[in-house]
Coordinates of C-alpha atoms in Angstrom, one line a residue:
X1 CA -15.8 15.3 -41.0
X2 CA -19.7 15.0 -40.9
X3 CA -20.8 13.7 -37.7
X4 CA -23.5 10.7 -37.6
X5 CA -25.7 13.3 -35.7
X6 CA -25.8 16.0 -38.6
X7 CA -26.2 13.1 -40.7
X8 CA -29.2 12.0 -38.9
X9 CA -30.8 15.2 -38.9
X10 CA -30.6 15.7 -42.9
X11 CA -31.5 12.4 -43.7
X12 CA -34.9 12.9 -40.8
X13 CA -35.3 16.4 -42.9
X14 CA -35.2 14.9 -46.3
X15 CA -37.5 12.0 -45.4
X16 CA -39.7 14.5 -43.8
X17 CA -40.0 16.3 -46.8
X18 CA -40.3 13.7 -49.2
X19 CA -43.3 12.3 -46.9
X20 CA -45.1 15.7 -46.9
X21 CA -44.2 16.9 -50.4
X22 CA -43.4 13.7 -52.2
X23 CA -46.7 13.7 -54.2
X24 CA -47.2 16.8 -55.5
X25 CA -43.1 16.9 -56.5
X26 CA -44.1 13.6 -58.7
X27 CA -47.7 15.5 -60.2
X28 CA -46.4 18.6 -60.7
X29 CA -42.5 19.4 -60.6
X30 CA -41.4 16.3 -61.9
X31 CA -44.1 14.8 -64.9
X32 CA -45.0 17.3 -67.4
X33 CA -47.9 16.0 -68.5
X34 CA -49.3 15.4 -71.5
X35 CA -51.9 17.7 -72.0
X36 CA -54.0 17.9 -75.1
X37 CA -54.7 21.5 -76.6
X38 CA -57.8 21.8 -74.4
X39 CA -60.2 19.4 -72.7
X40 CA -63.6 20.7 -71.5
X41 CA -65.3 18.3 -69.5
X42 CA -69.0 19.4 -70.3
X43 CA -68.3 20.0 -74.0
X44 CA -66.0 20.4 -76.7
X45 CA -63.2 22.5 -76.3
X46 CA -63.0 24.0 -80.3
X47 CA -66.3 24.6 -80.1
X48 CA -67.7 25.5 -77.0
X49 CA -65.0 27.3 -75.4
X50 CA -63.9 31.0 -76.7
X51 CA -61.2 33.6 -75.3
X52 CA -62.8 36.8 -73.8
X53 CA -60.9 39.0 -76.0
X54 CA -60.0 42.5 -74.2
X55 CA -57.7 45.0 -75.7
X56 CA -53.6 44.6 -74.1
X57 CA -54.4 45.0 -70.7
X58 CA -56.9 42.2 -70.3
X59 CA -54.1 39.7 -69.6
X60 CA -52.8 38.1 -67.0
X61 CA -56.0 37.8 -65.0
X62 CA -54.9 36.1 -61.6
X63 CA -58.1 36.3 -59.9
X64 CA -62.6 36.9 -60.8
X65 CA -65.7 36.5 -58.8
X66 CA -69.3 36.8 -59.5
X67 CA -70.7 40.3 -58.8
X68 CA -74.5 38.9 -57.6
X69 CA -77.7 41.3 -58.1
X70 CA -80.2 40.6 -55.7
X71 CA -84.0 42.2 -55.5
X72 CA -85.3 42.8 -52.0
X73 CA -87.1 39.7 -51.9
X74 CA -83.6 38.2 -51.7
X75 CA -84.2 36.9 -55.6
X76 CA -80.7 36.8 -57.9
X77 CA -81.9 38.7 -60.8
X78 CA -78.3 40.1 -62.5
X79 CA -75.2 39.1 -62.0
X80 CA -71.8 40.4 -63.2
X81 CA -68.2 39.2 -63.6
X82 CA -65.6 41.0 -61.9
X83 CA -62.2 40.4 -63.4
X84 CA -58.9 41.6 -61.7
X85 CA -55.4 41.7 -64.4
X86 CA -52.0 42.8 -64.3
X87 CA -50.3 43.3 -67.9
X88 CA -47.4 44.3 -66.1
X89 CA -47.3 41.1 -63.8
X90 CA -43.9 39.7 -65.8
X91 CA -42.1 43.0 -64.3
X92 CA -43.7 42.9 -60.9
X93 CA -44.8 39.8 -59.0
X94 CA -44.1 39.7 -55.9
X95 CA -44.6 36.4 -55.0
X96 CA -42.8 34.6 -57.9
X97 CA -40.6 37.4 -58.6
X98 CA -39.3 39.6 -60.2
X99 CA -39.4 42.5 -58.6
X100 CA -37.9 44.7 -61.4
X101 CA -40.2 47.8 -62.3
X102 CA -44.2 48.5 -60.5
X103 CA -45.0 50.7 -63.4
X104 CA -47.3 50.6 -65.3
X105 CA -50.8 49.7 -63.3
X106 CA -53.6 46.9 -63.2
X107 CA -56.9 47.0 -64.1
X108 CA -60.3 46.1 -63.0
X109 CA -62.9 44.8 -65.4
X110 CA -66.3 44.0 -65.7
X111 CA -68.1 41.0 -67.6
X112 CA -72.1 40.6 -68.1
X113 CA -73.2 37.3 -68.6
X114 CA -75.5 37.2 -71.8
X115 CA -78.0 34.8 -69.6
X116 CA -80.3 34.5 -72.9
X117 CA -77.9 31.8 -73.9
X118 CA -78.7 29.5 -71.2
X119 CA -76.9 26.7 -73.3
X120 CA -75.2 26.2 -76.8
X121 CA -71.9 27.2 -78.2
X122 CA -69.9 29.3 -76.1
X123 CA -69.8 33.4 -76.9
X124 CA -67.6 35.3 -75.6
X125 CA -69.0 38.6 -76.3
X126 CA -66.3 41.5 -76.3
X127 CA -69.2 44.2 -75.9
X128 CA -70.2 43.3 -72.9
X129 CA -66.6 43.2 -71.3
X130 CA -66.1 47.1 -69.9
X131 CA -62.9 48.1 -67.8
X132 CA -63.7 49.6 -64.4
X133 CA -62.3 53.2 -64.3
X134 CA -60.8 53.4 -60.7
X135 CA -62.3 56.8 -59.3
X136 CA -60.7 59.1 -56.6
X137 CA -57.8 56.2 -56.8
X138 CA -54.3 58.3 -55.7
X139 CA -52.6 59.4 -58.3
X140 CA -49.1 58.2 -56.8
X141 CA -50.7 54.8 -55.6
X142 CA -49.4 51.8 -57.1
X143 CA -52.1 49.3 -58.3
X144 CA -50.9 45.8 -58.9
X145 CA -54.5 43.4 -57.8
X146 CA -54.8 39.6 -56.9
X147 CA -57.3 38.6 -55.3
X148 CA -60.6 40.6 -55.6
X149 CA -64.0 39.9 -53.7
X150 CA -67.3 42.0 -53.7
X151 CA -70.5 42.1 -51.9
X152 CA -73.4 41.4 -53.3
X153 CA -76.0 43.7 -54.5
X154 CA -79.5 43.6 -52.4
X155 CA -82.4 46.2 -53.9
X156 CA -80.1 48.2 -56.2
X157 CA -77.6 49.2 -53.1
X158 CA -73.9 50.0 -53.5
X159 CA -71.6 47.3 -53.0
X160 CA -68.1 47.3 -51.3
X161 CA -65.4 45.6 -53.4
X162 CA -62.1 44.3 -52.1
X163 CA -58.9 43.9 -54.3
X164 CA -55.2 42.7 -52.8
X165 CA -53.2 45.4 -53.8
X166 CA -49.2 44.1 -54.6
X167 CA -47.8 47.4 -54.6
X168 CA -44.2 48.9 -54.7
X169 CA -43.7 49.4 -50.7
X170 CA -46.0 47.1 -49.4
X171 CA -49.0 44.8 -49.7
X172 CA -51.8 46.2 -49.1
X173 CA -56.1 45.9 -49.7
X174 CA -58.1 48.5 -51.4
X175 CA -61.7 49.1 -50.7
X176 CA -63.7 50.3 -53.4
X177 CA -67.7 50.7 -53.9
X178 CA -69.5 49.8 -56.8
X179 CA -72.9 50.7 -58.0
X180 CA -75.6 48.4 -60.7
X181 CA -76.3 51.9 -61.7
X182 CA -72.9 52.8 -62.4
X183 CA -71.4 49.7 -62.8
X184 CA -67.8 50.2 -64.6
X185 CA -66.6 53.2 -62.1
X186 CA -65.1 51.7 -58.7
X187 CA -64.9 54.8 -56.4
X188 CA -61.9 54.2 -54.2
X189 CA -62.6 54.5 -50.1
X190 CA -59.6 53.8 -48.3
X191 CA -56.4 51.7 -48.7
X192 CA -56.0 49.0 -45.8
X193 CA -52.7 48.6 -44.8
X194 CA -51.7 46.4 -41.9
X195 CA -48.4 44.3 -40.8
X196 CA -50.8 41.3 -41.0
X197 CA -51.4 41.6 -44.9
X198 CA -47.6 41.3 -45.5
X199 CA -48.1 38.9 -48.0
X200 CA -51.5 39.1 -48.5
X201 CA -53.1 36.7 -51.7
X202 CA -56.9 35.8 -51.2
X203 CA -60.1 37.0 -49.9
X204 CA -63.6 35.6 -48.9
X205 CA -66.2 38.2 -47.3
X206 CA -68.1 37.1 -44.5
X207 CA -69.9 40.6 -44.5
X208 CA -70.0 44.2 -46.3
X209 CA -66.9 45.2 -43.8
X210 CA -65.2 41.8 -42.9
X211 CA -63.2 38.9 -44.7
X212 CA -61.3 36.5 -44.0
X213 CA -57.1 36.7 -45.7
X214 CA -54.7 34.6 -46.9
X215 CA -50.7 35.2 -45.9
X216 CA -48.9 32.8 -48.8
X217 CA -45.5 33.4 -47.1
X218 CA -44.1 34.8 -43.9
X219 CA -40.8 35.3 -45.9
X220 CA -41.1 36.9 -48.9
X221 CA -39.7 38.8 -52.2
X222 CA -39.3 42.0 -50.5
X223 CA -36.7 41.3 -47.7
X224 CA -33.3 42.4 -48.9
X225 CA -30.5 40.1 -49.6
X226 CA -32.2 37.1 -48.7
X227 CA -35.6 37.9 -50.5
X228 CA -35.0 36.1 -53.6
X229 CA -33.8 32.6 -51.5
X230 CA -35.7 32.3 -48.2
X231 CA -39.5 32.6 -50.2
X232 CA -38.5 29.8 -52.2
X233 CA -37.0 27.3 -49.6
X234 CA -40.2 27.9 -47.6
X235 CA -42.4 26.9 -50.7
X236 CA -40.1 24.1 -52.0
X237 CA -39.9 22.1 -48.3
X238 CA -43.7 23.2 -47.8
X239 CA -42.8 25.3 -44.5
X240 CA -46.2 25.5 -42.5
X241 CA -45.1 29.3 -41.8
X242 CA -48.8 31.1 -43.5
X243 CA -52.0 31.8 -42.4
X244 CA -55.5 32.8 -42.6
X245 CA -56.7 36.1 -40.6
X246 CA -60.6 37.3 -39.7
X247 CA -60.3 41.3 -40.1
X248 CA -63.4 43.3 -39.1
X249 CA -63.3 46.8 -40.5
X250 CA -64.5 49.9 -38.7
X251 CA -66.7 52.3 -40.5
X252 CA -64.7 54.6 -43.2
X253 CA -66.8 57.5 -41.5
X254 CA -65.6 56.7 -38.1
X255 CA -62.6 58.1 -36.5
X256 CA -61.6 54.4 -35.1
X257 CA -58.9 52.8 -36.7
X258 CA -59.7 50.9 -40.0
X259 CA -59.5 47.6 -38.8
X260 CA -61.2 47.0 -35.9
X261 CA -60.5 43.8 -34.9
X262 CA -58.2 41.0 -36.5
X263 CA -57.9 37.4 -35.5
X264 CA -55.9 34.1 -36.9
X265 CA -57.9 31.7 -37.9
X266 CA -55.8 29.2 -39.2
X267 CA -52.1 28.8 -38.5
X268 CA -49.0 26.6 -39.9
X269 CA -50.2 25.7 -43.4
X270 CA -47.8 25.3 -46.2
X271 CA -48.7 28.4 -49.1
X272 CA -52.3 29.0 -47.8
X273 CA -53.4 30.8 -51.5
X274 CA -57.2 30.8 -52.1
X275 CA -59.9 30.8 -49.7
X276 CA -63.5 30.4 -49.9
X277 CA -66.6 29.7 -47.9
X278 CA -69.5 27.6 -48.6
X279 CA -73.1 29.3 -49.7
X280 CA -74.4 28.2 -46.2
X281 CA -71.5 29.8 -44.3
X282 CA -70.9 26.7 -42.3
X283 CA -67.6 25.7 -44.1
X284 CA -64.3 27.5 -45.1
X285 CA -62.2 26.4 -47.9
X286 CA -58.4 27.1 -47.9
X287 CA -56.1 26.0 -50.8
X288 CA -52.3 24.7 -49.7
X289 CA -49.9 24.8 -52.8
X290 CA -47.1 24.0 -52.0
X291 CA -48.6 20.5 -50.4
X292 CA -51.2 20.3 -53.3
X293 CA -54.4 20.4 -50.7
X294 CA -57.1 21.8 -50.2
X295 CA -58.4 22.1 -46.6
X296 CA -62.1 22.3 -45.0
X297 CA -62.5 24.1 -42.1
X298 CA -66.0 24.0 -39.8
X299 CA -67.2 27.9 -39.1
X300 CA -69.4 29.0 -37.0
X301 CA -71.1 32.0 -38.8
X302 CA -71.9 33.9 -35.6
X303 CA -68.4 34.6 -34.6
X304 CA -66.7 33.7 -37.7
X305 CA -64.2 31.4 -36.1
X306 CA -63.0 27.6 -37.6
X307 CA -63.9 25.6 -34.9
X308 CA -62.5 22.5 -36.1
X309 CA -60.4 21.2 -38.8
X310 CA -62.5 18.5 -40.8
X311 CA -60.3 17.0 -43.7
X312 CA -57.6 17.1 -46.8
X313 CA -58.4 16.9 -50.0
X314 CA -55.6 16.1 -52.4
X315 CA -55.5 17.4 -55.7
X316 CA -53.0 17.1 -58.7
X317 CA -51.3 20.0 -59.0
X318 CA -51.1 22.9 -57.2
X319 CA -53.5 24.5 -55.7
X320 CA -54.2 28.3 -56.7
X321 CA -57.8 29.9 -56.1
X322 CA -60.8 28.4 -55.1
X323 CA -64.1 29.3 -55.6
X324 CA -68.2 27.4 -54.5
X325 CA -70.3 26.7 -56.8
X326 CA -73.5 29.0 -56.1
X327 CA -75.5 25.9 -55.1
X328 CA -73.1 24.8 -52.6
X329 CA -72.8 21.2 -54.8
X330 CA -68.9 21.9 -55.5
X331 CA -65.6 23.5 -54.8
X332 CA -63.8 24.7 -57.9
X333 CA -60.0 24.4 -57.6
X334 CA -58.0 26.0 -60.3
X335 CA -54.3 25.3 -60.3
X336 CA -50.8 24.8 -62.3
X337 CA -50.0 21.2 -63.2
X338 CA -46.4 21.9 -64.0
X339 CA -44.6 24.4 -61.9
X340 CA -41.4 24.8 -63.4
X341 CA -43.0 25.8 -66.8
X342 CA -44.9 28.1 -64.9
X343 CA -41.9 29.7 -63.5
X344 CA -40.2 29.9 -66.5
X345 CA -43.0 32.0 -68.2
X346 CA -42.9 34.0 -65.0
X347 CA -38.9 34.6 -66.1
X348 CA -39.6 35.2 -70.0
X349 CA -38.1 32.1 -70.6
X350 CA -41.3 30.3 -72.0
X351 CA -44.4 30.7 -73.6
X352 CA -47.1 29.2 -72.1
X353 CA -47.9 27.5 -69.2
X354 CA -50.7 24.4 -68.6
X355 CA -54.2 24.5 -67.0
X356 CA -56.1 22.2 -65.2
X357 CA -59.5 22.8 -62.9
X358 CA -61.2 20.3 -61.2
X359 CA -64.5 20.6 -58.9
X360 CA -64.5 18.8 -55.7
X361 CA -67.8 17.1 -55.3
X362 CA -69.9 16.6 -52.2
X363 CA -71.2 13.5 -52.4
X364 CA -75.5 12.6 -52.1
X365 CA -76.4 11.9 -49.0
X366 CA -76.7 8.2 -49.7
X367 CA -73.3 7.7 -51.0
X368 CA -71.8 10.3 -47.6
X369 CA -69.7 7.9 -46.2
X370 CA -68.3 5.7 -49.2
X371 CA -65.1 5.9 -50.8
X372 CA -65.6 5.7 -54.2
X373 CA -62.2 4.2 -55.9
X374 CA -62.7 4.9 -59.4
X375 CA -63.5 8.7 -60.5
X376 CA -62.5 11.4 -63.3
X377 CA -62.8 8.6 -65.9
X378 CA -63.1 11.1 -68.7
X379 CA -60.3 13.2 -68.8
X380 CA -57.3 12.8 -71.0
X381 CA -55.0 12.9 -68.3
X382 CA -57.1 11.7 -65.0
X383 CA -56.6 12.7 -61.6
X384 CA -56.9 9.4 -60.5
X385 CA -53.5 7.1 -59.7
X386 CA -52.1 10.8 -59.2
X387 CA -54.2 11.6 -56.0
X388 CA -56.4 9.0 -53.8
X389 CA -59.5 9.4 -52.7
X390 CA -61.1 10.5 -50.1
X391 CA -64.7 9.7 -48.4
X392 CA -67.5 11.8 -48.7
X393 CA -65.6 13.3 -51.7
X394 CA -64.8 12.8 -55.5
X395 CA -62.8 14.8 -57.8
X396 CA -63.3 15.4 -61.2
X397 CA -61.6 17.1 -63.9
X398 CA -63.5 20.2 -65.7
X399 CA -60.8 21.4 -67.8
X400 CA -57.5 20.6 -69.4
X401 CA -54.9 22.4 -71.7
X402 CA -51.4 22.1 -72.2
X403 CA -51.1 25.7 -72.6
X404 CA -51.6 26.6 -76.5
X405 CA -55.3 26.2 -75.3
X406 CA -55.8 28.1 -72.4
X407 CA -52.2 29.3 -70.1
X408 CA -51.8 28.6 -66.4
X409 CA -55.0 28.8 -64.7
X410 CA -55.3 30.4 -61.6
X411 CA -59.5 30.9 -61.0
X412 CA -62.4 28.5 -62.6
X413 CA -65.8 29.6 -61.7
X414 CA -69.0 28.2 -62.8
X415 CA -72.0 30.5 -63.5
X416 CA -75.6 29.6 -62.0
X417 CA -77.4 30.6 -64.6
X418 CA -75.9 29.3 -68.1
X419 CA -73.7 26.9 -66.6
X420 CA -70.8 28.8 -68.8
X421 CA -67.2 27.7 -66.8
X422 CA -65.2 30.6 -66.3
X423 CA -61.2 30.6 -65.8
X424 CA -58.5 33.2 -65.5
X425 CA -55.2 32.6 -66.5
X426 CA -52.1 33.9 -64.1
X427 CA -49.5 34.3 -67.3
X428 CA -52.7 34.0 -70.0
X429 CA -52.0 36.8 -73.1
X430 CA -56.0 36.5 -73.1
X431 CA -56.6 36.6 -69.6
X432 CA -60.2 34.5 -69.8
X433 CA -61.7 32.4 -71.1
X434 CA -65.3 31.0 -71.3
X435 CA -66.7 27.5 -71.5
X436 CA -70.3 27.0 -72.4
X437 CA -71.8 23.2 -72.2
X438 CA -72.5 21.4 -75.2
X439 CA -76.6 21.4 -76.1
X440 CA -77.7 17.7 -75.3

């Protein structure tokens, strides 16, 4: 016989759950939405958005950043995409599973912008895509990347690039350098390996040797037995067991132990997945998905720390990786709308998977303080009724697809120069693709 205590307790847990996790079960577990092929919100999707087409291993992309060129003035004068793909993710995930076979490798690949088409019908222009040969990489060294970060460029100098490395025994980060003079060979210099990355996802550099980490899960796909249960009851009741880490790196010329000094950052969030930090350095980004949030942190960019928690923002679906716009205007959240379909491509049991990004606007200064109750007006299916707002910001959709269009979106970035939107897809058989606005 079930005692009124026990009774109690499961009733309290459920209630508890349903009050944290209610809304994004109802966005993105429950309603599969009805998607159109694809929606571009600056644009029309048949004719202003193209696939970046890549050979077979330019598929499912899960993460790309912007490789920035600067002269010695401090001027942005090139910049590159950097595109980081596993076509061998379907065997060897191991955050969604399975973990069946870690053979064959991932890839690294590079994208230049053609920035003479500042506007007009999107191109995506397979001769300036170029996959990054991996140089002094171990021969017997897994390679299976996620997230992937790298330094700017300043004066023609090298730059040190930083890729979460899922590989057979553990997780790991691998730090390469890259050079604008030899841009599409990564040299490896060390592997980073540290109980602290067990379940490493995202980066964000606040330096040539320093980041800041996501941890998605502290149980994950790895444990035996329990490996393939625990991982999913901590995403599914939104456990606040992840964090975010500050990781200093000693020189790879020094005798000192590679990582010099770490230091939590943020602790208890539910799936903390991508991180970013604003283009002034005063705020950090982190992306919750299992409770479809994204949080803002204040830092102090002297000692890297989040000195205070600042606010929520829901979104709806959930959260993957997040990136700033160059001007510091917007956050770009990328995410998956319908998990269960996304977990079913992940099994083989289904195609394709949908795609939604939004940007997160800051408000003008005028309007800081106002809670605006209508927003994302345009989009076929809106994000508002499914989210509410919040002051100070406004969320609006950039991209839609059900799928057939573009599959399960994982990164949306937004170049400075042509305004081109560009997303990754997690599951995506043509891991990118590119968005160019519509000439007014």
């Amino acid at each position: 016989m079930v005692s009124t205590r026990t009774l109690a307790w499961v009733t309290g847990l459920i209630s508890i759950v349903v009050w944290r996790s209610g809304r994004v079960a109802q966005n993105a577990i429950l309603t599969k939405h009805p998607f159109t092929e694809g929606y571009y919100g600056q644009g029309d999707f048949d004719a202003d958005c193209a696939r970046l087409k890549g050979g077979p291993e330019l598929k499912y992309c899960e993460d790309a950043t912007f490789w920035d060129h600067f002269d010695a003035q401090g001027k942005l004068v090139n910049h590159a995409l950097i595109i980081s793909c596993d076509a061998n993710r379907k065997n060897w995930n191991t955050v969604m599973g399975p973990l069946n076979d870690p053979d064959p490798i991932g890839s690294l690949w590079l994208y230049e912008p053609d920035e003479k088409l500042k506007k007009g019908k999107a191109i995506a222009n397979p001769s300036k895509l170029k996959h990054i040969k991996l140089r002094r990489y171990p021969a017997d060294h897994d390679f299976h990347p996620l997230g992937v970060e790298v330094y700017p460029s300043y004066a023609g100098n090298t730059s040190n690039v930083y890729v979460v490395n899922h590989a057979r025994s553990r997780t790991v980060i691998e730090q390469f350098i890259l050079s604008p003079s030899s841009p599409t060979v990564a040299t490896h210099v060390r592997t980073l390996a540290s109980p602290y990355f067990h379940s490493a996802n995202a980066l964000a550099l606040t330096s040539p040797n320093s980041f800041y980490v996501t941890n998605d899960h502290l149980f994950t796909r790895r444990l035996p037995f329990v490996g393939h249960v625990l991982p999913l009851l901590e995403t599914v009741f939104a456990l606040p067991f992840s964090f975010v880490s500050h990781v200093t790196l000693s020189s790879p010329t020094s005798s000192d132990p590679p990582i010099a000094t770490h230091k939590f950052s943020a602790l208890f969030i539910p799936f903390a997945n991508g991180v970013a930090i604003s283009n002034d350095g005063t705020q950090v980004a982190i992306a919750s998905t299992s409770i479809g949030e994204v949080y803002f942190y204040k830092r102090d960019p002297k000692t890297n720390d989040l000195t205070r928690f600042i606010e929520k923002v829901p979104v709806p679906f959930t959260p993957d990786n997040i990136r700033y716009t160059h001007d510091g205007s917007a956050l770009i959240v990328a995410g998956h709308p319908h998990f269960p379909t996304l977990s079913a491509v992940a099994k083989g049991k289904a195609e394709t998977a949908p795609s939604w990004i939004i940007s997160i606007n800051a408000k003008q200064d005028e309007e800081q303080g106002q809670l605006k109750a209508s927003f994302d007006r345009d989009a076929p299916i809106s994000a508002l009724g499914k989210v509410p707002p919040v002051t100070g910001r406004e969320v609006t959709t950039l991209f839609q697809s059900d799928g057939s269009g573009f599959s399960s979106s994982s990164t949306g970035l937004k170049d400075p120069v042509t305004g081109a939107l560009y997303i990754t897809g997690l599951y995506a058989e043509e891991g990118v693709i590119i968005c160019r606005p519509s000439v007014k």
